[in-house]
mmCIF file of C-alpha atoms in Angstrom:
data_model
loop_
_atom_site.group_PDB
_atom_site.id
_atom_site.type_symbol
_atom_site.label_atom_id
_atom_site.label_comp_id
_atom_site.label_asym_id
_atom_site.label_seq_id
_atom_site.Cartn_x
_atom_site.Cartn_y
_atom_site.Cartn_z
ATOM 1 C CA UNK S 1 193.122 17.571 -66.907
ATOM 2 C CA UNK S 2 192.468 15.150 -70.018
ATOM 3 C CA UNK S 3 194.368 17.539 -72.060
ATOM 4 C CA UNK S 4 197.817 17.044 -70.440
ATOM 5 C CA UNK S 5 197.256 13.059 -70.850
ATOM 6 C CA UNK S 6 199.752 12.190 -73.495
ATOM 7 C CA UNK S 7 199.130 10.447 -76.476
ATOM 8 C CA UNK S 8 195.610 9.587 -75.186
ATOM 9 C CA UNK S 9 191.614 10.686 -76.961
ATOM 10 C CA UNK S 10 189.484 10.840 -74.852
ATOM 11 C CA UNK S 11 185.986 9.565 -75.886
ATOM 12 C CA UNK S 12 182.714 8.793 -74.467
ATOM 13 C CA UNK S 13 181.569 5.383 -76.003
ATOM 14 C CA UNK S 14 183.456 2.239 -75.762
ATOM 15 C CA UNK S 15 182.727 -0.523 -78.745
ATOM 16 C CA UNK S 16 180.999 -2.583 -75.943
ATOM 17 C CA UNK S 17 178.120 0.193 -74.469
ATOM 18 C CA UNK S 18 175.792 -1.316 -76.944
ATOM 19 C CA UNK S 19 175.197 -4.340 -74.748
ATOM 20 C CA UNK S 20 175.494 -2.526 -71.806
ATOM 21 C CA UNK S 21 173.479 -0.461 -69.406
ATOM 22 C CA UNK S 22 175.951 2.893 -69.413
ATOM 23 C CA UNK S 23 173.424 4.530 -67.113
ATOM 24 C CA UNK S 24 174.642 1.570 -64.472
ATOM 25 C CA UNK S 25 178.585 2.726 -64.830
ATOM 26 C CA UNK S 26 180.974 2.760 -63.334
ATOM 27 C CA UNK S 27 180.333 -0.414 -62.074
ATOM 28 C CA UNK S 28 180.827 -1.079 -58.114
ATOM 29 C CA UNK S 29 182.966 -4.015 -58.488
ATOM 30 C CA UNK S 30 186.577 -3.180 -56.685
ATOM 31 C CA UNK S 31 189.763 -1.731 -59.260
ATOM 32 C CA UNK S 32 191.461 -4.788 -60.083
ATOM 33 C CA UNK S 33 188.713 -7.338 -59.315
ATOM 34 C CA UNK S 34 188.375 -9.899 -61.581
ATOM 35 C CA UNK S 35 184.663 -9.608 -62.457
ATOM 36 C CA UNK S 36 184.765 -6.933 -64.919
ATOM 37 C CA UNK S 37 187.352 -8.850 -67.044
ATOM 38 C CA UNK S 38 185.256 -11.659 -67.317
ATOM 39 C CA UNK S 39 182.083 -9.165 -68.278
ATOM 40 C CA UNK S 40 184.525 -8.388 -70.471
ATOM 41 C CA UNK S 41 185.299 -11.946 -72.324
ATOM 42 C CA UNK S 42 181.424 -12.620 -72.219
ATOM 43 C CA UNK S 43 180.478 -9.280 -73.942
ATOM 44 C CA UNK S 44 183.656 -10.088 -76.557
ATOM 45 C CA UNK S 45 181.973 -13.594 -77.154
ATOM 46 C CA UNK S 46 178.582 -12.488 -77.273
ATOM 47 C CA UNK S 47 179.559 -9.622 -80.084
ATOM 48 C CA UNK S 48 181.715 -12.414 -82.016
ATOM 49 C CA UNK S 49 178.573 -15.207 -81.414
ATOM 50 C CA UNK S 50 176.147 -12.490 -83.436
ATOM 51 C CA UNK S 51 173.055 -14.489 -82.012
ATOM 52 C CA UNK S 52 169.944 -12.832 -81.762
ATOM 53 C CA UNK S 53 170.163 -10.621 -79.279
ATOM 54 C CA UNK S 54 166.649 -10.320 -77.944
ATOM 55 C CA UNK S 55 166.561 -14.466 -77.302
ATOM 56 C CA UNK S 56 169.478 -14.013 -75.295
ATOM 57 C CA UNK S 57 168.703 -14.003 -71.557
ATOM 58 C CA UNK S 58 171.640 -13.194 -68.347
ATOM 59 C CA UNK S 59 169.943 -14.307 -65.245
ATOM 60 C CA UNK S 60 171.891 -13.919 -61.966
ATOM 61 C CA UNK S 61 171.810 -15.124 -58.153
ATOM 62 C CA UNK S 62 173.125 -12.989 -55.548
ATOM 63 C CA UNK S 63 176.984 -11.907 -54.739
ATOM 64 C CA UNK S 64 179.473 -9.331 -56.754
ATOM 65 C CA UNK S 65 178.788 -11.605 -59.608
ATOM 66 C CA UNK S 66 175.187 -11.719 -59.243
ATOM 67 C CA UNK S 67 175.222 -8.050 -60.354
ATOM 68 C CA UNK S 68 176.614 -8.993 -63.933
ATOM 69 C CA UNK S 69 172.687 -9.343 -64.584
ATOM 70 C CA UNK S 70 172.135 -5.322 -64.153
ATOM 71 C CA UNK S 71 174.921 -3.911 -66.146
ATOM 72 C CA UNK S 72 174.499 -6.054 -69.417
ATOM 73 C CA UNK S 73 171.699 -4.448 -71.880
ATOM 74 C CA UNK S 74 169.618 -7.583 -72.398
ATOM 75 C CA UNK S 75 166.861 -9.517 -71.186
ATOM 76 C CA UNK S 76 167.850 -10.299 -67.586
ATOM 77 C CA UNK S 77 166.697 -11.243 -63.937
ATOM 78 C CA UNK S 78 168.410 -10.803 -60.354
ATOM 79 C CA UNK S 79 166.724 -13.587 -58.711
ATOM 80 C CA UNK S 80 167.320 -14.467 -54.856
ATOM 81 C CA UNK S 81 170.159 -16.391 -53.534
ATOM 82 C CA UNK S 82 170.767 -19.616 -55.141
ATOM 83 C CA UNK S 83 168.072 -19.780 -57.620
ATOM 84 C CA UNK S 84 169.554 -18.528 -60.995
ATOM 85 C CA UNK S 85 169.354 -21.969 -62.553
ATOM 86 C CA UNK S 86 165.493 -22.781 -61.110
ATOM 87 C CA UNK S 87 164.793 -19.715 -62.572
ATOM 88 C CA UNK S 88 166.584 -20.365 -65.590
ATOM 89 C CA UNK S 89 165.285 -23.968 -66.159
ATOM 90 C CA UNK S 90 161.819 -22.472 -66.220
ATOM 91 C CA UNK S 91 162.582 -19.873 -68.790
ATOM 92 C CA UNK S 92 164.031 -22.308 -71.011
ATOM 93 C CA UNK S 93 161.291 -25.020 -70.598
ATOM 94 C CA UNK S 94 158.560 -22.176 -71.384
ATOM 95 C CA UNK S 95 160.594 -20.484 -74.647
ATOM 96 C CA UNK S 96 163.080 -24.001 -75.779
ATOM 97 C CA UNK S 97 164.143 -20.749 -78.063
ATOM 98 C CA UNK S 98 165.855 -18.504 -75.634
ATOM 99 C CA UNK S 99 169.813 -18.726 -75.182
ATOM 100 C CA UNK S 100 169.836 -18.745 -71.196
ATOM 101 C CA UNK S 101 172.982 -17.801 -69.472
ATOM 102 C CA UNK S 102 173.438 -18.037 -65.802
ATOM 103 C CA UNK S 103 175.704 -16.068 -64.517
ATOM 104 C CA UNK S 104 176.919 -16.021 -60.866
ATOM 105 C CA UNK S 105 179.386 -16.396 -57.927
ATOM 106 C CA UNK S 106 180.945 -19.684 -56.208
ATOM 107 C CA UNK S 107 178.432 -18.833 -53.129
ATOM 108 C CA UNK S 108 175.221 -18.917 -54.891
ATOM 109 C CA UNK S 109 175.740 -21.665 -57.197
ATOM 110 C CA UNK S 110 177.544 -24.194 -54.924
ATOM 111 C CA UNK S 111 176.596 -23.404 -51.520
ATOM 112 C CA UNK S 112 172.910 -22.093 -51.368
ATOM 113 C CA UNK S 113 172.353 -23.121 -54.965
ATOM 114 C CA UNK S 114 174.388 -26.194 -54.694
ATOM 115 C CA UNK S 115 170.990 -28.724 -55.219
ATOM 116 C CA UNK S 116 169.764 -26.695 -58.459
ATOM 117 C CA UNK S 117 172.838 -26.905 -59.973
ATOM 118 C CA UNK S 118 173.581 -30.833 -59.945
ATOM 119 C CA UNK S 119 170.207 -31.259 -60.543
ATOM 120 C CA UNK S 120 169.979 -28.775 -63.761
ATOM 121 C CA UNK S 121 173.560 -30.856 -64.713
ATOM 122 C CA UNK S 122 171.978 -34.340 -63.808
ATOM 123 C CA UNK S 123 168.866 -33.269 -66.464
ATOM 124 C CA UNK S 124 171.105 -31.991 -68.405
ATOM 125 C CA UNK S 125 168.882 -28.773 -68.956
ATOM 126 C CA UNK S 126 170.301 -26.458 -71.997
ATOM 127 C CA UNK S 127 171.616 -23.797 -70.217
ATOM 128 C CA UNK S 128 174.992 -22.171 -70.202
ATOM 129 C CA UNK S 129 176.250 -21.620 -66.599
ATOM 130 C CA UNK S 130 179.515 -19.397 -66.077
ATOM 131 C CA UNK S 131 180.706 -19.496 -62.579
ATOM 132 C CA UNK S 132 183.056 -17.030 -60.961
ATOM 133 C CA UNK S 133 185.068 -18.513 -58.369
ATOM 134 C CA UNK S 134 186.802 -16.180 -55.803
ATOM 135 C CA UNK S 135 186.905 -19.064 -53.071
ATOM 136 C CA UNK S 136 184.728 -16.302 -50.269
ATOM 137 C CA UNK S 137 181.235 -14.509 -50.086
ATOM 138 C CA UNK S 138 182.970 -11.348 -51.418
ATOM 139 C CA UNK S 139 179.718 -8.984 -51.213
ATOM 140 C CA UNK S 140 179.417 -9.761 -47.162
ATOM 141 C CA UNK S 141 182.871 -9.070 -46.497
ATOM 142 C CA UNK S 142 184.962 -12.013 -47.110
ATOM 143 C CA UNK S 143 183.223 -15.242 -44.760
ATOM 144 C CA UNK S 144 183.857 -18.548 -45.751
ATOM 145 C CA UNK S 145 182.658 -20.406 -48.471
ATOM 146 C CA UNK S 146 181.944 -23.574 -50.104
ATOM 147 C CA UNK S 147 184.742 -23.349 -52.457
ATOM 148 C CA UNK S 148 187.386 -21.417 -49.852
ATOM 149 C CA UNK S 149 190.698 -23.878 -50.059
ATOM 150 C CA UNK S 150 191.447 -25.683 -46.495
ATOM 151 C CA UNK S 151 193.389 -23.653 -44.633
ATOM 152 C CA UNK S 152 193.124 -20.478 -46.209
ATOM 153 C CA UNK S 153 191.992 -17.354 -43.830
ATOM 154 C CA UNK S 154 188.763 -15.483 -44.196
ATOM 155 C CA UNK S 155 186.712 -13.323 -42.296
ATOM 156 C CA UNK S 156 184.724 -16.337 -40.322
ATOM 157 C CA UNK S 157 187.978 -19.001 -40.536
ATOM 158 C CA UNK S 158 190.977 -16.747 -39.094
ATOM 159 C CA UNK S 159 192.863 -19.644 -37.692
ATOM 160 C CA UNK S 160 192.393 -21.357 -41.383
ATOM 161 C CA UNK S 161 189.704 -22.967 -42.733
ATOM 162 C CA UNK S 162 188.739 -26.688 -41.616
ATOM 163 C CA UNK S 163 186.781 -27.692 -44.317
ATOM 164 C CA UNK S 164 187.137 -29.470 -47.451
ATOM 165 C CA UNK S 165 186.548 -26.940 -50.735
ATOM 166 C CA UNK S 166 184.170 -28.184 -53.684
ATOM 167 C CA UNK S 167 186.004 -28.854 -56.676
ATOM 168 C CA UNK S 168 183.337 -27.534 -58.951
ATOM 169 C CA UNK S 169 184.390 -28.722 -62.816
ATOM 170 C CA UNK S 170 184.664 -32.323 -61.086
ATOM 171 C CA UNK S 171 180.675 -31.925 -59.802
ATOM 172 C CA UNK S 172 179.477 -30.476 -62.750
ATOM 173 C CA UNK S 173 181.351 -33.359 -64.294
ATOM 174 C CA UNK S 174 179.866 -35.941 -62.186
ATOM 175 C CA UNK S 175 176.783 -34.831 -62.523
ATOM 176 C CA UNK S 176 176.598 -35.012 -65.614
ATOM 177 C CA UNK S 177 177.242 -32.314 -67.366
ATOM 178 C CA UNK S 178 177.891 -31.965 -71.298
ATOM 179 C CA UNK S 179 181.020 -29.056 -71.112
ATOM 180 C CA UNK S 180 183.294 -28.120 -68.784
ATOM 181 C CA UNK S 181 185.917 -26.044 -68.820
ATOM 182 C CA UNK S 182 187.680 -23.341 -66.335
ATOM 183 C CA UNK S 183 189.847 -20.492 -66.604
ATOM 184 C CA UNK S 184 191.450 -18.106 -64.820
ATOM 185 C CA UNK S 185 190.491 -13.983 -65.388
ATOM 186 C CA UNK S 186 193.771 -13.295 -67.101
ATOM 187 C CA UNK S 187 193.365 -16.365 -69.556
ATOM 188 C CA UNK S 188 191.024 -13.758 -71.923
ATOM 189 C CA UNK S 189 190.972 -14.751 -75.270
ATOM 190 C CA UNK S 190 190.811 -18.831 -74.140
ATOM 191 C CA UNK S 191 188.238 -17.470 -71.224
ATOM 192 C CA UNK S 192 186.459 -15.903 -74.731
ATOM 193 C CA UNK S 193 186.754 -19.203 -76.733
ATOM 194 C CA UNK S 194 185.425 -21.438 -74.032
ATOM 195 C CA UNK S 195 181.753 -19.244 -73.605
ATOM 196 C CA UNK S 196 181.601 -19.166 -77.267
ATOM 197 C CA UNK S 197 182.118 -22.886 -77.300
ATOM 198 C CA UNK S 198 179.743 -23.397 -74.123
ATOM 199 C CA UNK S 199 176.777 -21.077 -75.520
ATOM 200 C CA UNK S 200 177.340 -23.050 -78.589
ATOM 201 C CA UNK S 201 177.232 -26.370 -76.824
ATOM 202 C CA UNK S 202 173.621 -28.120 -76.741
ATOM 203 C CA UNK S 203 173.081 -29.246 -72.901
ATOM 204 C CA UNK S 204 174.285 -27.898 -69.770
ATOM 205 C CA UNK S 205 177.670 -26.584 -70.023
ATOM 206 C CA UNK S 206 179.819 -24.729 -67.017
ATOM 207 C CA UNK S 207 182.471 -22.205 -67.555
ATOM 208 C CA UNK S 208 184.435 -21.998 -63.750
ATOM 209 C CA UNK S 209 186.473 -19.010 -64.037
ATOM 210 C CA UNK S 210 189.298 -18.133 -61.325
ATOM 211 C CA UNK S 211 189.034 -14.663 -60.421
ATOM 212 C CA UNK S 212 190.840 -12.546 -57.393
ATOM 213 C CA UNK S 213 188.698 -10.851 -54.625
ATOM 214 C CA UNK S 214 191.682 -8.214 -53.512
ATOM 215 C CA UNK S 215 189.910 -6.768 -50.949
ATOM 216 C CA UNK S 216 188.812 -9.877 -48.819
ATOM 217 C CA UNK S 217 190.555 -13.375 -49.658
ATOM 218 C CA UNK S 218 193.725 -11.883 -51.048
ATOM 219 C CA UNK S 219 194.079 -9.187 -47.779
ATOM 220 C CA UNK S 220 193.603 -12.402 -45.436
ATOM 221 C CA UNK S 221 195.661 -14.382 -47.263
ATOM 222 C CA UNK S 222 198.340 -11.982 -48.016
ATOM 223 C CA UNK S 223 198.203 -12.439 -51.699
ATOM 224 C CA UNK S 224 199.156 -8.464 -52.371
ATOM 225 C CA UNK S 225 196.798 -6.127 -54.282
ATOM 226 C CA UNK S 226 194.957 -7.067 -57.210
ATOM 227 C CA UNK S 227 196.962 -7.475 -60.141
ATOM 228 C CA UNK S 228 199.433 -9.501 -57.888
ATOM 229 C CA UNK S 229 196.654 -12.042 -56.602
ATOM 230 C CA UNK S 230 195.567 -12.244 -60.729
ATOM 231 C CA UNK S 231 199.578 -12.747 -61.681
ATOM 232 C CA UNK S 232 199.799 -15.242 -58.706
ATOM 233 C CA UNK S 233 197.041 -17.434 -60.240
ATOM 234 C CA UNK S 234 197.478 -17.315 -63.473
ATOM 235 C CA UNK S 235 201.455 -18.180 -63.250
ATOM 236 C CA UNK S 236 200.171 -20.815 -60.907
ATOM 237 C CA UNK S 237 197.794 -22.347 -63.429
ATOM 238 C CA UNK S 238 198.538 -25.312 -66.222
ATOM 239 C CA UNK S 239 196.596 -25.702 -68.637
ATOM 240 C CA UNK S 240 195.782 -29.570 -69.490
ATOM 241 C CA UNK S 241 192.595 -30.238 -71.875
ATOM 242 C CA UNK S 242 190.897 -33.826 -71.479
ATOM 243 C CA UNK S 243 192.126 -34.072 -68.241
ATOM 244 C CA UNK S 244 190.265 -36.008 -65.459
ATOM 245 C CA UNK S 245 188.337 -33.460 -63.464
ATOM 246 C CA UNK S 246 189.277 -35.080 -60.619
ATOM 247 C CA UNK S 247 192.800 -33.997 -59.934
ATOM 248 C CA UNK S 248 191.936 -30.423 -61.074
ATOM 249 C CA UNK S 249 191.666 -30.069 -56.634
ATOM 250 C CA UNK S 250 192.717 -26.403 -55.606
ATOM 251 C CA UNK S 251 195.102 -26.453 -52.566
ATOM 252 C CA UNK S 252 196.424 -22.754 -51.202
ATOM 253 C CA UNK S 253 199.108 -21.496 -53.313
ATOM 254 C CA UNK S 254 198.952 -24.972 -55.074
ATOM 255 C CA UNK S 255 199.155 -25.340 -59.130
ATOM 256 C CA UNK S 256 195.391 -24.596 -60.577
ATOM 257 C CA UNK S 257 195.009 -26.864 -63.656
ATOM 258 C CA UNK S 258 192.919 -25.308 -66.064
ATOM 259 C CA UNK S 259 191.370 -26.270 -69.321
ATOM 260 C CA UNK S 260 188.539 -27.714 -71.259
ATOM 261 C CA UNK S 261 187.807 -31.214 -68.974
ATOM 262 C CA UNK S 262 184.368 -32.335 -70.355
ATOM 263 C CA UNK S 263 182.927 -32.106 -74.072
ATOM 264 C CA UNK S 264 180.207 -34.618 -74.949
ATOM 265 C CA UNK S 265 176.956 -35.146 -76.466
ATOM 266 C CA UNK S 266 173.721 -35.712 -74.582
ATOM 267 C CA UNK S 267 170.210 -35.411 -75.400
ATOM 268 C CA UNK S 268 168.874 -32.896 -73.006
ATOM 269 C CA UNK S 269 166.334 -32.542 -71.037
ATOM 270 C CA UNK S 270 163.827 -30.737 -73.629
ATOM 271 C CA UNK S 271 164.931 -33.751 -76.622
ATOM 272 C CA UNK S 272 164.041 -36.713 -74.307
ATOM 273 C CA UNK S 273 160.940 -34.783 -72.981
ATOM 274 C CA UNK S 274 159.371 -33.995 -76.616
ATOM 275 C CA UNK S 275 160.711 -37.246 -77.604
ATOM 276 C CA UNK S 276 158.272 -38.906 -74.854
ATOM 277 C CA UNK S 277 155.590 -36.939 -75.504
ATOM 278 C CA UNK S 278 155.260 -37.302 -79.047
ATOM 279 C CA UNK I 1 213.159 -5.486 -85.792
ATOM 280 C CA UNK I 2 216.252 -7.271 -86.791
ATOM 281 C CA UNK I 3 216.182 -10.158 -89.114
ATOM 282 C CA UNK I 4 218.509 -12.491 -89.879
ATOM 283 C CA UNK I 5 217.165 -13.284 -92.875
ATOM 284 C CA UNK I 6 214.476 -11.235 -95.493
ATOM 285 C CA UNK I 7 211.326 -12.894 -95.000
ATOM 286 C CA UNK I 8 209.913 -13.689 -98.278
ATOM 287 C CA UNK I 9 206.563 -11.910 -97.551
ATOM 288 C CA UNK I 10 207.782 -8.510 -96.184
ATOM 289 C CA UNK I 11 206.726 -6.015 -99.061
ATOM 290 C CA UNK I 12 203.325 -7.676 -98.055
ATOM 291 C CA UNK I 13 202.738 -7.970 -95.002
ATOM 292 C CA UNK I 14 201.735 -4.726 -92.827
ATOM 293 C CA UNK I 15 202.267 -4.108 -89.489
ATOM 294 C CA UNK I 16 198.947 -3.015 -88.032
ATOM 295 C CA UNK I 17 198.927 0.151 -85.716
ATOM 296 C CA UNK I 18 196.811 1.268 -83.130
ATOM 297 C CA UNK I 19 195.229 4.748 -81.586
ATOM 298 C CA UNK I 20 194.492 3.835 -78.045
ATOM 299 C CA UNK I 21 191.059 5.819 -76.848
ATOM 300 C CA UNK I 22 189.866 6.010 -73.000
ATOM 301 C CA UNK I 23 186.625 6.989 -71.096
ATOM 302 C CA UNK I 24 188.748 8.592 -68.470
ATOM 303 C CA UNK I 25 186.062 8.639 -65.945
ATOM 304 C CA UNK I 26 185.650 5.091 -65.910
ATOM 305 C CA UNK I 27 189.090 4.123 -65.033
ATOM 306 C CA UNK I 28 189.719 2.408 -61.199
ATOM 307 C CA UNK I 29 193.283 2.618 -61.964
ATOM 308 C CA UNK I 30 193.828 -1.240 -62.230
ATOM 309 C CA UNK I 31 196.965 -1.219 -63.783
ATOM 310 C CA UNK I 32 195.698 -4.328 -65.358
ATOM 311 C CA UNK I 33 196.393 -2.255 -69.281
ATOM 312 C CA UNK I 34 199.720 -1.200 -68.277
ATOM 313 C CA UNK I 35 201.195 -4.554 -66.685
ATOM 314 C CA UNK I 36 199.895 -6.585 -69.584
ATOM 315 C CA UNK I 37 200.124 -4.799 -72.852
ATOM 316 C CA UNK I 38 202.417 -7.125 -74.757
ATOM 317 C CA UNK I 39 204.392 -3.976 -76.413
ATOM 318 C CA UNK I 40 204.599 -1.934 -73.480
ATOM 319 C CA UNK I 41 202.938 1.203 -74.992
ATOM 320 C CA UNK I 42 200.994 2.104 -71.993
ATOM 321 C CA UNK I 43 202.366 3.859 -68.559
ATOM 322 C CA UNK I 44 200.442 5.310 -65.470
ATOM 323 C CA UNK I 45 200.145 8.864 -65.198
ATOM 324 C CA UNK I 46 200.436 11.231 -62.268
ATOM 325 C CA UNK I 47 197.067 12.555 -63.086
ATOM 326 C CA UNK I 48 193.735 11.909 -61.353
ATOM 327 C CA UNK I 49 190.527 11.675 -62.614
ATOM 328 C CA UNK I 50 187.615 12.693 -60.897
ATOM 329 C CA UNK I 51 187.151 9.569 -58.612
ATOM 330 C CA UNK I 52 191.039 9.765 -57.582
ATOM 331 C CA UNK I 53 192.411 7.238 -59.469
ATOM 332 C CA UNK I 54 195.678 7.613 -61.700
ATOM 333 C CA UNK I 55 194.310 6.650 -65.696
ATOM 334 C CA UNK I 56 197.287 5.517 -67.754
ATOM 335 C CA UNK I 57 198.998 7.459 -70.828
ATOM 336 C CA UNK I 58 200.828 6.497 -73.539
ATOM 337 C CA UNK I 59 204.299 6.340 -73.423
ATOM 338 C CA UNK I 60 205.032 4.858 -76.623
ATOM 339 C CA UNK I 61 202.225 5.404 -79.354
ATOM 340 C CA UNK I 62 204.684 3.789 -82.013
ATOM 341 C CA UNK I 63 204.864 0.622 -80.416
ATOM 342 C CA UNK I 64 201.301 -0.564 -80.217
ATOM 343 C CA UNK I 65 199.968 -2.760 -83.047
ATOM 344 C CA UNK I 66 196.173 -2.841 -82.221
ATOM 345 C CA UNK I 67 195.721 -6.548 -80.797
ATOM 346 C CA UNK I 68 193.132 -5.590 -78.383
ATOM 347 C CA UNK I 69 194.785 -7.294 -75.396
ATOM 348 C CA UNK I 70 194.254 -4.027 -73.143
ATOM 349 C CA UNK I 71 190.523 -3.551 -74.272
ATOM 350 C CA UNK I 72 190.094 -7.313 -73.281
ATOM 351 C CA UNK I 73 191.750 -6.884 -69.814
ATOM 352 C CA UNK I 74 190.144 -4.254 -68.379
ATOM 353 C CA UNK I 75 187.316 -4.268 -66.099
ATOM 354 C CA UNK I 76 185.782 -1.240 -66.522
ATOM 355 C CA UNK I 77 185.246 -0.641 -70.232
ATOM 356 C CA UNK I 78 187.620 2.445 -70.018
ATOM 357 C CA UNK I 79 190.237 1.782 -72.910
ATOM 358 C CA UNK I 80 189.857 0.358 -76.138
ATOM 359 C CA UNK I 81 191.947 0.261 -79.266
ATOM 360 C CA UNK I 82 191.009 1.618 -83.118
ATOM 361 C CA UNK I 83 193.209 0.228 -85.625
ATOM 362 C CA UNK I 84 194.608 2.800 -88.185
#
């Protein structure tokens, strides 16, 4: 069959395998979803970062993005729901050396997470924290979420959701952290930029990335297949730096303003600390 | 390309070109390469690959000019270009 492909080799590696775990592809995430393309952008920035590869660490909550963890070929851990950044914060408190990157869904960081992540941004902790936002609990088939928009339909809101969404650059922001910045999946090489400029950044730094979920929040709220729901967002989103995190609200089918919002300064939490002890 | 005028750097400057290589069995059949490849060098094929999904070809192997964009886009780690 691959020989009456036209104009196409056919190979076995891709320039990427090197960071990842091959054995673990194909990955399970749906065709279209947005998760791979952001594995994708963080592999890119990691390659074009050329850290030191064994002081870089992935750790992961639970979800579709809490399985980002398992399929990259570094140091890594899965840890239960909502406790990526505890587990993170005590990594990088017992090594200060390690590069620790949290990677993980809207539902474990805001919702079940929601306390460890202010707090990690209120201590400003030196971690890099890249949140994938597809506004449901994807893995458990599409219920609502902390970050679902009012009115849209999911699984447990079919008459539209009631509640009021987190608008998560603004908390981070709030809170205190030292960069924020979101994206949508499509925007690749600025998605690529931002992580190198987060894992770059000294002090706790968020990376909100808009990503569709085809198969549950897009189905409910008719927003087509895949690449429409990913054409539909990014078409929908401006992109205004500096801008106050505050009106960067998402409303269903309303404009998405994306961007770099938050780049300062801070002593973290591991300055002030040795600073105090010495 | 038409020009209107000769650009002063044209002996020099050289139009990259690209060989576009995919892991066929990886492919979900996004469309996400095909949609978004600025020079519209990819198509889908009729073809399946082993988990039923239609892997693009290309249509147009002149056209591309190696900026990654595809390789970037898609999920899977299935395509990937290698300037020549």
């Amino acid at each position: 069959m691959a020989e009456e492909l036209t104009n196409l080799l056919i190979s076995e590696h891709h320039p990427m395998d090197s960071l990842l775990r091959q054995d673990r592809l194909p990955h399970i995430w749906c065709s279209g979803c947005g998760l791979g393309t952001v594995l994708t952008c963080f592999v890119s920035a990691l390659q074009k970062l050329e850290l030191d590869l064994n002081k870089v660490v992935i750790v992961s909550g639970i979800g579709c993005t809490g399985r980002a963890a398992g399929y990259l070929n570094l140091d890594g851990f899965h840890t239960t729901h909502g406790r990526a950044i505890p587990f993170a914060t005590g990594l990088k408190l017992g090594n200060p050396e390690l590069k620790v990157v949290v990677i993980s869904g809207d539902g474990d960081l805001m919702a079940i997470g929601g306390n460890h992540f202010i707090h990690a941004a209120r201590r400003n902790m030196d971690l890099t924290v890249l949140c994938v936002n597809n506004f449901n609990y994807g893995m458990t088939s599409g219920q609502v979420g902390p970050t679902t928009p009012t009115d849209a339909r999911t699984s447990t809101s079919p008459y539209g959701n009631a509640e009021h969404p987190f608008n998560v650059p603004y908390l981070a922001a709030a809170t205190g952290a030292t960069y924020v910045a979101r994206w949508t999946a499509l925007h690749v090489r600025r998605l690529e930029r931002s992580l190198i400029e987060a894992m770059n950044k000294r002090g706790f730094s968020l990376v909100e990335v808009i990503s569709p979920c085809p198969t549950y929040y897009g189905r409910w709220n008719k927003m087509g297949d895949a690449l429409e729901q990913m054409k539909q967002y990014h078409d929908h989103s401006i992109i205004r730096h500096r801008t106050d995190p505050a009106e960067a609200d998402i409303s269903l089918g309303g404009e998405i303003i994306v961007g770099r919002f938050v780049d300062e300064d801070k002593p973290t939490f591991c300055d002030l600390q040795r600073e105090a002890v010495q | 390309m038409k020009l209107w005028r000769k650009p002063l750097d044209q002996d020099r400057v050289v139009v990259p070109h690209g060989e576009i290589h995919l892991i066929l069995e990886r492919c979900k059949g996004c469309q996400l390469c095909v949609t978004y490849c600025p020079r519209s060098v990819l198509e889908m094929s009729n073809l399946f690959n082993a988990k039923g999904y239609h892997p693009p070809q290309v249509g147009f192997p002149g056209r591309c000019v190696a900026c990654g964009l595809c390789a970037m886009l898609c999920p899977e780690f299935a395509i990937y270009v290698v300037e020549v």
